[in-house]
Tab-separated table of C-alpha atoms in Angstrom:
chain	number	residue	atom	x	y	z
T	1	MET	CA	66.722	-112.205	149.246
T	2	SER	CA	68.077	-110.804	152.287
T	3	ASN	CA	67.889	-107.224	151.314
T	4	ASN	CA	63.880	-107.771	151.034
T	5	ALA	CA	64.301	-109.727	154.600
T	6	ALA	CA	65.538	-106.545	155.788
T	7	ASP	CA	63.377	-104.276	154.256
T	8	LEU	CA	60.538	-105.878	155.892
T	9	GLU	CA	61.788	-106.089	159.248
T	10	THR	CA	62.594	-101.964	158.798
T	11	ARG	CA	58.623	-102.027	158.089
T	12	LEU	CA	57.691	-103.768	160.852
T	13	SER	CA	59.546	-102.201	163.919
T	14	ALA	CA	58.589	-98.977	165.589
T	15	ILE	CA	60.342	-97.080	168.361
T	16	ALA	CA	57.856	-95.566	170.889
T	17	VAL	CA	59.183	-92.438	173.566
T	18	ALA	CA	57.155	-91.436	176.267
T	19	LYS	CA	57.212	-89.951	179.759
T	20	ASP	CA	56.484	-91.934	182.611
T	21	GLY	CA	55.968	-90.635	185.853
T	22	SER	CA	60.035	-88.901	187.014
T	23	LYS	CA	61.208	-90.672	183.796
T	24	LEU	CA	62.033	-90.656	179.868
T	25	LYS	CA	61.083	-94.566	177.935
T	26	ALA	CA	61.513	-95.781	174.864
T	27	VAL	CA	61.552	-99.163	173.458
T	28	LYS	CA	61.988	-100.736	169.564
T	29	LEU	CA	59.814	-103.244	169.032
T	30	SER	CA	59.523	-105.106	165.606
T	31	LYS	CA	56.351	-107.745	164.814
T	32	GLN	CA	56.305	-110.731	162.744
T	33	GLY	CA	53.736	-113.554	162.302
T	34	GLY	CA	52.505	-112.387	165.899
T	35	ILE	CA	55.429	-112.732	167.618
T	36	PHE	CA	56.447	-109.478	169.180
T	37	LYS	CA	60.582	-108.704	170.141
T	38	VAL	CA	61.964	-105.516	172.028
T	39	LEU	CA	65.257	-104.721	170.395
T	40	TRP	CA	65.954	-102.458	173.192
T	41	THR	CA	65.124	-100.318	175.925
T	42	LYS	CA	66.080	-96.994	177.478
T	43	SER	CA	65.121	-94.478	180.654
T	44	SER	CA	66.163	-92.058	181.839
T	45	GLU	CA	67.140	-91.343	185.463
T	46	ALA	CA	64.589	-90.754	188.031
T	47	GLY	CA	63.870	-86.737	187.358
T	48	ASP	CA	65.886	-86.199	184.344
T	49	LEU	CA	63.613	-85.001	181.520
T	50	ASP	CA	65.616	-83.462	179.380
T	51	TRP	CA	64.370	-84.816	175.642
T	52	ARG	CA	67.590	-83.191	174.040
T	53	ALA	CA	69.532	-85.052	175.442
T	54	PHE	CA	67.216	-88.450	175.697
T	55	GLU	CA	67.336	-87.944	171.945
T	56	LEU	CA	70.998	-88.694	171.864
T	57	GLU	CA	70.749	-91.939	174.067
T	58	CYS	CA	68.337	-93.296	171.781
T	59	GLY	CA	70.826	-92.697	168.984
T	60	LEU	CA	67.811	-90.528	167.437
T	61	ALA	CA	69.683	-87.244	167.204
T	62	ALA	CA	71.177	-85.586	164.084
T	63	GLU	CA	74.610	-84.408	166.515
T	64	LEU	CA	76.001	-87.554	166.800
T	65	ALA	CA	79.653	-87.372	166.775
T	66	GLY	CA	81.125	-88.329	163.529
T	67	GLN	CA	78.048	-90.306	162.474
T	68	GLU	CA	74.864	-89.341	160.608
T	69	LYS	CA	71.248	-89.657	162.190
T	70	ASN	CA	70.148	-92.855	163.023
T	71	ASN	CA	67.201	-92.757	160.400
T	72	ASP	CA	66.842	-96.093	158.711
T	73	ASP	CA	63.175	-95.580	158.155
T	74	LYS	CA	62.383	-96.851	161.018
T	75	MET	CA	58.874	-95.100	162.271
T	76	VAL	CA	59.227	-93.039	165.527
T	77	VAL	CA	55.946	-92.286	167.467
T	78	ALA	CA	56.190	-89.893	170.232
T	79	GLY	CA	53.337	-90.446	173.286
T	80	PHE	CA	51.634	-87.315	175.152
T	81	ASP	CA	50.919	-87.243	178.470
T	82	SER	CA	46.791	-87.627	179.498
T	83	ALA	CA	47.214	-85.842	182.621
T	84	GLY	CA	46.889	-82.545	180.516
T	85	VAL	CA	44.113	-83.604	178.314
T	86	VAL	CA	40.001	-83.565	179.033
T	87	PHE	CA	37.732	-86.128	177.683
T	88	TYR	CA	33.700	-85.633	176.967
T	89	ARG	CA	31.502	-89.037	176.004
T	90	VAL	CA	28.609	-87.854	174.229
T	91	ASP	CA	25.870	-89.501	172.086
T	92	LEU	CA	24.532	-88.111	169.210
T	93	PRO	CA	21.771	-88.786	166.683
T	94	THR	CA	22.853	-91.201	163.640
T	95	VAL	CA	23.598	-88.591	160.864
T	96	ARG	CA	26.486	-87.889	158.052
T	97	GLU	CA	30.215	-87.644	159.513
T	98	GLU	CA	30.109	-83.952	158.531
T	99	GLU	CA	27.071	-83.156	160.800
T	100	ILE	CA	28.897	-85.531	163.621
T	101	ALA	CA	31.615	-82.738	163.783
T	102	ALA	CA	29.549	-79.620	163.321
T	103	MET	CA	27.575	-81.423	166.784
T	104	VAL	CA	30.927	-82.725	168.258
T	105	ARG	CA	32.410	-78.485	168.195
T	106	LEU	CA	28.938	-77.462	169.336
T	107	GLN	CA	29.250	-79.676	172.111
T	108	ALA	CA	32.289	-79.429	172.752
T	109	GLU	CA	32.823	-75.976	172.828
T	110	ALA	CA	29.900	-75.715	175.698
T	111	ARG	CA	32.029	-78.069	178.324
T	112	LEU	CA	35.514	-76.449	177.512
T	113	PRO	CA	37.504	-74.825	180.353
T	114	LEU	CA	38.966	-72.259	178.280
T	115	PRO	CA	38.168	-69.923	174.956
T	116	ALA	CA	37.553	-72.332	171.924
T	117	GLU	CA	40.935	-70.651	170.092
T	118	GLN	CA	42.925	-71.510	173.023
T	119	MET	CA	42.063	-75.238	173.230
T	120	GLU	CA	42.596	-78.258	170.547
T	121	LEU	CA	39.877	-80.760	170.316
T	122	THR	CA	39.916	-84.290	168.723
T	123	TRP	CA	36.940	-87.189	168.392
T	124	ARG	CA	36.325	-90.347	167.398
T	125	ALA	CA	32.702	-91.996	166.529
T	126	ASP	CA	32.233	-95.783	167.868
T	127	GLN	CA	29.636	-98.317	166.581
T	128	VAL	CA	26.193	-97.412	166.498
T	129	ARG	CA	24.566	-98.329	169.949
T	130	ASP	CA	20.563	-97.952	171.254
T	131	GLY	CA	20.195	-95.587	167.911
T	132	LYS	CA	22.547	-93.482	168.884
T	133	VAL	CA	26.562	-92.780	167.735
T	134	PRO	CA	28.549	-93.073	170.896
T	135	VAL	CA	31.187	-90.132	170.546
T	136	THR	CA	34.775	-89.616	172.379
T	137	ILE	CA	36.313	-85.921	172.354
T	138	ALA	CA	39.447	-85.214	173.499
T	139	ALA	CA	40.624	-81.725	174.197
T	140	ALA	CA	43.883	-79.758	175.398
T	141	ARG	CA	45.372	-76.713	175.794
T	142	LYS	CA	47.519	-75.995	172.419
T	143	GLU	CA	50.100	-73.635	174.464
T	144	GLN	CA	50.829	-77.150	175.985
T	145	LEU	CA	50.390	-79.368	172.583
T	146	LYS	CA	52.582	-76.690	171.154
T	147	LYS	CA	54.969	-77.033	174.297
T	148	PHE	CA	55.121	-80.865	174.058
T	149	ILE	CA	56.448	-80.882	169.502
T	150	GLU	CA	59.034	-78.511	170.854
T	151	ASN	CA	60.380	-81.200	173.030
T	152	VAL	CA	59.997	-84.315	170.529
T	153	ARG	CA	60.651	-82.366	167.277
T	154	GLY	CA	64.236	-83.633	167.300
T	155	PHE	CA	62.760	-87.461	167.298
T	156	GLU	CA	60.881	-86.443	163.975
T	157	PRO	CA	57.751	-88.732	164.747
T	158	GLU	CA	55.511	-90.087	162.500
T	159	LYS	CA	53.013	-89.945	165.198
T	160	ILE	CA	52.137	-88.261	168.167
T	161	LEU	CA	50.211	-90.352	170.413
T	162	LEU	CA	48.052	-90.344	173.541
T	163	ASP	CA	49.732	-92.136	176.454
T	164	CYS	CA	46.365	-93.728	177.072
T	165	GLU	CA	45.486	-95.138	173.850
T	166	GLY	CA	48.989	-97.179	174.424
T	167	ILE	CA	48.073	-98.262	177.617
T	168	VAL	CA	44.848	-99.702	176.431
T	169	LYS	CA	46.709	-101.322	173.716
T	170	ALA	CA	48.962	-102.866	175.852
T	171	TRP	CA	46.286	-104.395	178.159
T	172	ARG	CA	45.364	-106.185	174.934
T	173	ALA	CA	48.149	-107.345	173.772
T	174	PHE	CA	50.381	-108.450	176.476
T	175	PHE	CA	48.207	-108.116	179.746
T	176	SER	CA	45.445	-110.741	178.286
T	177	GLY	CA	42.863	-108.197	177.815
T	178	ASN	CA	40.058	-109.453	176.103
T	179	GLU	CA	36.989	-108.120	177.387
T	180	ARG	CA	34.782	-106.006	175.409
T	181	ASP	CA	34.007	-103.327	177.834
T	182	ALA	CA	36.420	-102.751	181.275
T	183	VAL	CA	38.405	-100.034	182.676
T	184	VAL	CA	42.152	-99.925	182.869
T	185	VAL	CA	43.776	-98.890	185.554
T	186	SER	CA	47.922	-97.512	185.221
T	187	ILE	CA	49.285	-96.937	188.513
T	188	ALA	CA	52.684	-94.549	187.954
T	189	GLU	CA	54.551	-92.816	190.880
T	190	ARG	CA	52.461	-89.820	191.663
T	191	ASN	CA	49.290	-90.604	189.429
T	192	THR	CA	46.704	-93.208	188.509
T	193	GLN	CA	45.488	-93.765	184.539
T	194	VAL	CA	41.995	-95.322	184.218
T	195	CYS	CA	40.894	-95.667	180.748
T	196	LEU	CA	37.729	-96.768	179.726
T	197	ALA	CA	38.013	-99.349	177.108
T	198	GLN	CA	34.714	-99.877	174.821
T	199	ASN	CA	35.106	-102.844	172.259
T	200	GLY	CA	38.764	-102.866	172.566
T	201	ARG	CA	39.643	-99.044	171.998
T	202	LEU	CA	39.871	-96.090	174.517
T	203	SER	CA	36.629	-94.269	175.076
T	204	ASN	CA	37.410	-92.112	178.154
T	205	ALA	CA	40.215	-91.064	180.473
T	206	VAL	CA	40.612	-89.795	183.775
T	207	VAL	CA	43.954	-88.900	185.734
T	208	LEU	CA	43.635	-89.114	189.563
T	209	ASP	CA	46.452	-87.718	191.634
T	210	MET	CA	47.283	-90.738	193.632
T	211	GLY	CA	50.144	-93.138	192.535
T	212	THR	CA	52.512	-95.602	193.822
T	213	GLU	CA	53.894	-92.703	196.539
T	214	ASP	CA	51.134	-92.322	198.262
T	215	PHE	CA	50.796	-95.915	199.058
T	216	ALA	CA	53.971	-96.745	199.887
T	217	GLN	CA	53.053	-96.274	203.578
T	218	ALA	CA	49.901	-97.491	203.257
T	219	SER	CA	50.970	-100.500	201.892
T	220	GLN	CA	53.003	-101.632	205.250
T	221	HIS	CA	50.076	-101.475	206.893
T	222	LEU	CA	47.847	-103.327	204.784
T	223	LEU	CA	50.566	-106.189	203.736
T	224	ALA	CA	50.608	-106.640	207.953
T	225	SER	CA	46.786	-106.932	207.972
T	226	ALA	CA	46.843	-109.566	205.009
T	227	ALA	CA	49.537	-111.258	207.019
T	228	GLY	CA	46.647	-111.947	209.896
T	229	GLY	CA	43.957	-112.648	207.187
T	230	PHE	CA	41.979	-109.816	206.516
T	231	VAL	CA	42.603	-106.295	204.676
T	232	ASP	CA	42.512	-103.203	207.019
T	233	GLN	CA	41.471	-100.680	205.319
T	234	THR	CA	43.681	-97.743	205.610
T	235	GLU	CA	42.736	-93.973	204.766
T	236	THR	CA	44.206	-93.595	201.074
T	237	THR	CA	42.980	-97.084	200.061
T	238	GLU	CA	39.418	-96.076	201.021
T	239	ARG	CA	39.782	-92.646	199.342
T	240	PHE	CA	41.542	-94.278	196.149
T	241	ALA	CA	38.616	-96.910	195.802
T	242	GLN	CA	35.930	-94.009	196.490
T	243	ASP	CA	38.082	-92.296	193.327
T	244	ILE	CA	37.749	-95.024	191.398
T	245	ARG	CA	34.180	-95.246	192.215
T	246	SER	CA	33.124	-91.907	191.123
T	247	VAL	CA	35.149	-92.558	188.119
T	248	LEU	CA	33.079	-95.742	186.506
T	249	GLU	CA	30.192	-93.089	187.613
T	250	LEU	CA	31.494	-90.642	185.839
T	251	PHE	CA	31.908	-93.597	182.882
T	252	GLY	CA	28.095	-93.776	182.878
T	253	TYR	CA	28.184	-97.313	184.794
T	254	ALA	CA	25.716	-96.776	187.876
T	255	GLU	CA	26.361	-99.846	189.132
T	256	PRO	CA	30.139	-100.029	189.164
T	257	ALA	CA	30.250	-103.423	190.106
T	258	GLY	CA	28.967	-105.137	186.975
T	259	LEU	CA	32.069	-103.765	185.441
T	260	PRO	CA	35.440	-104.963	185.266
T	261	VAL	CA	38.208	-103.470	186.308
T	262	PHE	CA	42.118	-104.671	185.775
T	263	VAL	CA	44.847	-102.861	187.231
T	264	LEU	CA	47.754	-103.518	185.358
T	265	SER	CA	50.289	-105.599	187.993
T	266	ASP	CA	53.827	-105.934	187.813
T	267	GLY	CA	53.065	-109.100	190.453
T	268	SER	CA	54.365	-107.239	193.507
T	269	ALA	CA	52.826	-107.490	196.570
T	270	GLU	CA	52.371	-103.665	196.697
T	271	HIS	CA	50.118	-104.143	193.470
T	272	GLU	CA	48.265	-107.563	194.915
T	273	VAL	CA	47.151	-105.248	198.375
T	274	ILE	CA	46.278	-102.589	196.234
T	275	VAL	CA	43.770	-104.755	194.186
T	276	SER	CA	42.403	-106.854	197.328
T	277	SER	CA	41.620	-103.150	198.855
T	278	LEU	CA	39.486	-102.098	195.566
T	279	ARG	CA	37.749	-106.051	195.885
T	280	SER	CA	36.737	-105.382	199.408
T	281	ALA	CA	35.227	-102.154	198.359
T	282	GLY	CA	32.389	-104.121	196.124
T	283	LEU	CA	34.466	-102.992	193.186
T	284	ASN	CA	34.946	-105.766	190.214
T	285	VAL	CA	38.239	-105.556	190.023
T	286	ARG	CA	40.808	-107.814	189.192
T	287	ALA	CA	45.496	-107.818	189.019
T	288	ALA	CA	46.130	-108.141	185.138
T	289	TYR	CA	49.708	-109.602	184.541
T	290	PRO	CA	52.257	-109.082	182.014
T	291	GLN	CA	52.126	-112.043	179.747
T	292	ILE	CA	55.830	-113.117	178.096
T	293	GLY	CA	54.393	-115.809	175.872
T	294	LYS	CA	53.959	-113.581	172.652
T	295	LEU	CA	57.771	-112.560	172.933
T	296	ASP	CA	60.737	-113.635	170.863
T	297	GLY	CA	62.546	-116.299	172.456
T	298	GLN	CA	65.603	-113.946	171.819
T	299	THR	CA	63.934	-110.867	174.393
T	300	ARG	CA	65.544	-111.407	177.377
T	301	LEU	CA	62.584	-109.348	179.041
T	302	SER	CA	60.617	-110.007	182.729
T	303	PRO	CA	57.706	-109.510	183.281
T	304	GLY	CA	58.512	-106.783	185.672
T	305	ASP	CA	60.242	-105.183	182.067
T	306	ILE	CA	57.346	-105.440	180.127
T	307	TYR	CA	54.978	-103.706	182.996
T	308	GLU	CA	57.653	-101.305	183.546
T	309	TYR	CA	57.783	-99.590	179.758
T	310	ARG	CA	54.271	-100.768	179.295
T	311	ILE	CA	53.265	-97.308	177.975
T	312	PRO	CA	56.277	-96.751	175.202
T	313	ILE	CA	55.334	-100.742	174.118
T	314	GLY	CA	51.938	-99.876	173.898
T	315	LEU	CA	52.620	-96.825	171.645
T	316	ALA	CA	54.886	-99.172	169.464
T	317	LEU	CA	51.716	-101.331	168.881
T	318	THR	CA	49.581	-99.080	167.800
T	319	ALA	CA	52.007	-97.900	165.204
T	320	LEU	CA	52.599	-101.251	164.089
T	321	ASP	CA	49.765	-102.158	163.696
T	322	GLY	CA	48.588	-99.270	161.741
T	323	ASP	CA	45.874	-98.018	163.421
T	324	THR	CA	44.161	-95.002	161.660
T	325	GLU	CA	41.059	-94.212	164.066
T	326	GLU	CA	43.275	-92.847	167.049
T	327	LEU	CA	42.183	-89.660	168.517
T	328	ASN	CA	44.764	-87.240	166.830
T	329	ILE	CA	44.753	-84.364	169.102
T	330	PHE	CA	47.902	-83.171	167.078
T	331	GLU	CA	46.357	-83.257	163.218
T	332	HIS	CA	46.226	-79.691	162.970
T	333	LEU	CA	49.835	-79.011	164.375
T	334	TYR	CA	52.365	-80.985	163.794
T	335	SER	CA	52.826	-82.960	160.397
T	336	PRO	CA	55.876	-85.033	160.472
T	337	PRO	CA	58.884	-84.436	158.581
T	338	GLY	CA	57.663	-86.487	155.665
T	339	GLU	CA	55.306	-84.537	154.802
T	340	ALA	CA	56.902	-81.388	155.184
T	341	LYS	CA	59.524	-82.135	152.746
T	342	SER	CA	56.669	-82.861	150.441
T	343	LYS	CA	54.723	-79.936	151.060
T	344	HIS	CA	58.089	-77.897	150.697
T	345	ARG	CA	59.110	-79.467	147.607
T	346	LEU	CA	55.483	-78.371	145.826
T	347	TYR	CA	57.504	-74.964	145.935
T	348	SER	CA	60.737	-75.682	144.286
T	349	PRO	CA	61.310	-74.002	140.731
T	350	LYS	CA	61.734	-77.806	138.932
T	351	VAL	CA	58.180	-79.020	140.849
T	352	ALA	CA	56.541	-75.418	140.029
T	353	TYR	CA	57.681	-75.900	135.781
T	354	ALA	CA	56.206	-79.005	136.282
T	355	VAL	CA	52.926	-78.410	137.545
T	356	ALA	CA	52.313	-75.872	135.524
T	357	ALA	CA	53.208	-77.501	132.386
T	358	VAL	CA	50.639	-80.294	133.337
T	359	MET	CA	47.933	-77.299	134.683
T	360	LEU	CA	48.026	-76.121	131.016
T	361	ALA	CA	47.827	-79.312	129.389
T	362	LEU	CA	44.640	-79.796	131.876
T	363	LEU	CA	43.678	-76.273	130.470
T	364	VAL	CA	43.465	-77.374	127.071
T	365	ILE	CA	41.778	-80.445	127.934
T	366	VAL	CA	39.289	-78.798	130.104
T	367	SER	CA	38.599	-76.159	127.154
T	368	TYR	CA	37.862	-79.493	124.664
T	369	ALA	CA	35.500	-80.679	127.415
T	370	VAL	CA	33.657	-77.140	127.930
T	371	ASP	CA	33.561	-77.159	123.747
T	372	VAL	CA	32.059	-80.849	123.549
T	373	ALA	CA	29.875	-80.113	126.463
T	374	SER	CA	28.156	-77.526	124.649
T	375	PRO	CA	24.380	-77.461	123.902
T	376	GLY	CA	25.872	-77.520	120.070
T	377	ALA	CA	28.171	-79.944	120.656
T	378	ILE	CA	25.914	-82.222	122.332
T	379	GLU	CA	23.089	-82.235	119.925
T	380	LYS	CA	26.303	-82.933	117.142
T	381	ARG	CA	26.763	-86.269	119.012
T	382	LEU	CA	23.428	-87.062	119.780
T	383	GLY	CA	22.464	-86.958	116.454
T	384	GLY	CA	19.136	-88.094	115.002
T	385	THR	CA	15.806	-86.195	114.251
T	386	ASP	CA	14.925	-85.370	118.009
T	387	ALA	CA	18.498	-84.375	119.011
T	388	GLY	CA	17.388	-80.949	120.005
T	389	THR	CA	14.216	-82.511	121.935
T	390	ASN	CA	17.097	-84.645	124.003
T	391	VAL	CA	19.246	-81.630	124.624
T	392	ASP	CA	16.154	-79.504	125.893
T	393	LEU	CA	15.576	-82.844	128.245
T	394	LEU	CA	19.263	-82.861	129.536
T	395	ILE	CA	18.705	-79.076	130.234
T	396	GLN	CA	15.201	-79.272	132.015
T	397	ARG	CA	16.694	-82.133	134.118
T	398	GLN	CA	19.390	-79.822	135.244
T	399	LYS	CA	17.442	-77.367	135.747
T	400	LEU	CA	15.004	-79.659	138.235
T	401	ILE	CA	17.927	-81.017	139.787
T	402	LYS	CA	18.907	-77.641	141.180
T	403	SER	CA	15.373	-76.705	142.094
T	404	VAL	CA	15.089	-80.146	144.372
T	405	ALA	CA	18.659	-79.092	145.858
T	406	SER	CA	16.859	-75.883	146.686
T	407	GLN	CA	14.327	-77.173	148.364
T	408	ARG	CA	16.377	-79.125	151.000
T	409	PRO	CA	17.762	-77.999	153.944
T	410	ASN	CA	21.268	-77.339	154.739
T	411	LEU	CA	21.329	-78.937	158.077
T	412	LEU	CA	25.310	-79.096	158.974
T	413	GLU	CA	24.806	-74.658	158.057
T	414	LEU	CA	22.144	-74.707	160.596
T	415	LEU	CA	24.286	-76.755	162.922
T	416	ASN	CA	27.319	-74.564	161.781
T	417	GLN	CA	24.769	-71.346	162.650
T	418	ILE	CA	23.824	-72.016	165.973
T	419	ASN	CA	27.477	-73.105	167.028
T	420	THR	CA	29.053	-69.642	166.034
T	421	SER	CA	26.066	-67.969	167.955
T	422	ASP	CA	26.063	-66.204	171.611
T	423	SER	CA	26.001	-69.965	172.728
T	424	LYS	CA	28.679	-70.045	175.812
T	425	GLY	CA	27.771	-71.468	178.785
T	426	ILE	CA	24.808	-73.398	176.803
T	427	MET	CA	24.744	-77.670	176.363
T	428	LEU	CA	23.189	-78.437	174.056
T	429	ASP	CA	21.092	-82.614	174.041
T	430	LYS	CA	19.047	-82.507	171.170
T	431	LEU	CA	18.018	-80.721	167.584
T	432	GLU	CA	14.709	-82.019	165.974
T	433	PHE	CA	13.818	-80.706	162.465
T	434	LYS	CA	10.849	-81.866	159.797
T	435	LYS	CA	9.932	-79.553	157.534
T	436	GLY	CA	6.691	-78.084	157.575
T	437	ARG	CA	7.412	-77.614	161.293
T	438	PRO	CA	9.373	-75.435	164.084
T	439	VAL	CA	12.993	-76.432	164.829
T	440	SER	CA	13.223	-77.469	168.573
T	441	ILE	CA	16.325	-77.688	170.121
T	442	SER	CA	16.518	-78.837	173.785
T	443	GLY	CA	19.386	-77.881	176.264
T	444	GLN	CA	21.027	-76.917	179.749
T	445	THR	CA	22.328	-73.807	181.477
T	446	LYS	CA	23.426	-72.638	184.939
T	447	ASP	CA	21.323	-69.472	184.966
T	448	ALA	CA	18.226	-68.282	183.108
T	449	GLU	CA	20.651	-64.818	181.837
T	450	GLN	CA	22.513	-67.367	179.663
T	451	MET	CA	19.598	-69.083	178.221
T	452	TYR	CA	18.101	-65.553	177.057
T	453	LYS	CA	21.449	-64.638	175.712
T	454	PHE	CA	21.709	-67.155	173.726
T	455	GLN	CA	17.960	-66.477	172.219
T	456	LYS	CA	18.769	-63.246	171.266
T	457	SER	CA	21.572	-64.529	169.263
T	458	LEU	CA	19.561	-66.815	167.479
T	459	LEU	CA	17.000	-64.368	166.219
T	460	ALA	CA	20.252	-62.361	164.972
T	461	THR	CA	21.348	-65.086	162.959
T	462	LYS	CA	20.382	-64.900	159.230
T	463	GLY	CA	17.517	-67.355	158.208
T	464	ILE	CA	16.400	-67.908	162.125
T	465	THR	CA	13.685	-66.084	163.091
T	466	GLU	CA	10.482	-66.289	165.778
T	467	VAL	CA	12.454	-67.858	168.526
T	468	LYS	CA	10.661	-68.445	171.555
T	469	ILE	CA	11.257	-70.897	174.735
T	470	GLN	CA	8.724	-73.432	175.312
T	471	ASN	CA	9.628	-74.397	178.712
T	472	ALA	CA	12.477	-73.722	181.435
T	473	ASP	CA	12.354	-75.603	184.226
T	474	ARG	CA	15.523	-76.352	186.960
T	475	ASP	CA	16.545	-79.648	187.830
T	476	SER	CA	16.639	-80.463	191.337
T	477	LYS	CA	19.433	-82.846	191.093
T	478	THR	CA	21.789	-80.820	188.763
T	479	LYS	CA	20.932	-77.420	189.523
T	480	LYS	CA	21.039	-76.648	185.568
T	481	LEU	CA	18.118	-75.200	184.177
T	482	LYS	CA	16.768	-77.516	181.101
T	483	PHE	CA	14.984	-75.907	178.474
T	484	THR	CA	13.344	-76.250	175.065
T	485	MET	CA	13.734	-73.697	172.024
T	486	THR	CA	11.548	-73.692	168.659
T	487	PHE	CA	12.428	-71.227	165.996
T	488	HIS	CA	11.657	-71.007	162.298
T	489	TYR	CA	14.459	-71.751	159.782
T	490	LYS	CA	14.276	-69.863	156.250
T	491	ASN	CA	10.901	-71.261	154.413
T	492	PHE	CA	11.540	-75.039	155.208
T	493	THR	CA	9.443	-74.757	158.733
T	494	LYS	CA	6.642	-73.047	157.412
T	495	LYS	CA	3.415	-74.569	156.105
T	496	ARG	CA	2.424	-73.725	152.841
T	497	ALA	CA	-1.117	-72.354	152.341
T	498	LEU	CA	-3.479	-74.449	150.377
T	499	ARG	CA	-4.191	-73.244	147.087
């Protein structure tokens, strides 16, 4: 009985490690019946970002003196600094997931700051709104991601998550975040993470290069003015308020005052002054304080401690809740040790012999199935005087299915063809397809030369003909050249002559 209880505790605990400002921080968190227990917290000295040494401190390195690695099936997750990630938000038509993937790749590559082969991206589709599918795209340099993998490899994390996902999770679990749509602001020493949460999940994020260090001197002035009954804005707070307003507009909220903004706060006077100054700037801002009511009675952490470790706590909660729809930007670059070992086992001699034996058995079964499925065998098993007719009907039905399939346009193939064409600098907004009519695509670019290159590239694509530019107008606000092109795709878009 006690062993079962221990196993349950093991499965419901997680260790999370992340970089937060100039420190490395880690927590071990368990959850049972909606109650959380922080088993331990660890933090490196300010300026000490030695991941290898921090492994030893957390008891997760293999080279512990006279001990084996503390590998008792606890889940370990690592958080990647979102300052190295760019986010995009696009609205796509309601199509199949495979088609969304192709559209995402097309939209992302038009926006990426570097060539696509140097970038890694991931995406997540949200609930349909107004007939469109909102999609969050996250992208980062592969070189930067690989370097981080090497930093945390000694921890053998089961997952590597974006730290801003942990911020949103911590806000909901420990800072009473229950709004459907909101912005969560997490202020660190040298930067500030501004996260847009929609339906309780991260949908966009921006990192500002202002932090508590910038507010250190400004806070003294603000505290003095607040004591006099008013808040006198400083250049620092005014710039910060303007940056927050610009981010809200970037998130698509033309009226920023209508969207609630929560500043995660440790209750300090400095945070209170920052919240007051943002509110004075006309933003719908309020402070969000840590709630310790969800902690186990044996956990001796203050609200300030919860705030201090908010990022690793949020990451651990994400792991414990078993979220599978996180923005996994490391999906194609990192495999957890367990998966790597499973893949390695397939190449061992014993496993190879076992696989060969199974394949031999399958060969016999498949050979028998082919024989049974042959027309003669089908006719024999159908029996009766109409058996031959039934076989003919089956064959005709199969031919009909193939014929119908050949008449259906493969839109995923078309999207991939457009994506592989010379679309650099082109951002496509719309694709319309209707049988018997030319395909219509709308987009925008910086100059006409890119548009003509795109047209030429489409003309060289197999199956695409008669590419025509229907209109091209310069937008007075964005200065972008907006255009519409039409073209024929194979035989699907041409009207057949009446007989």
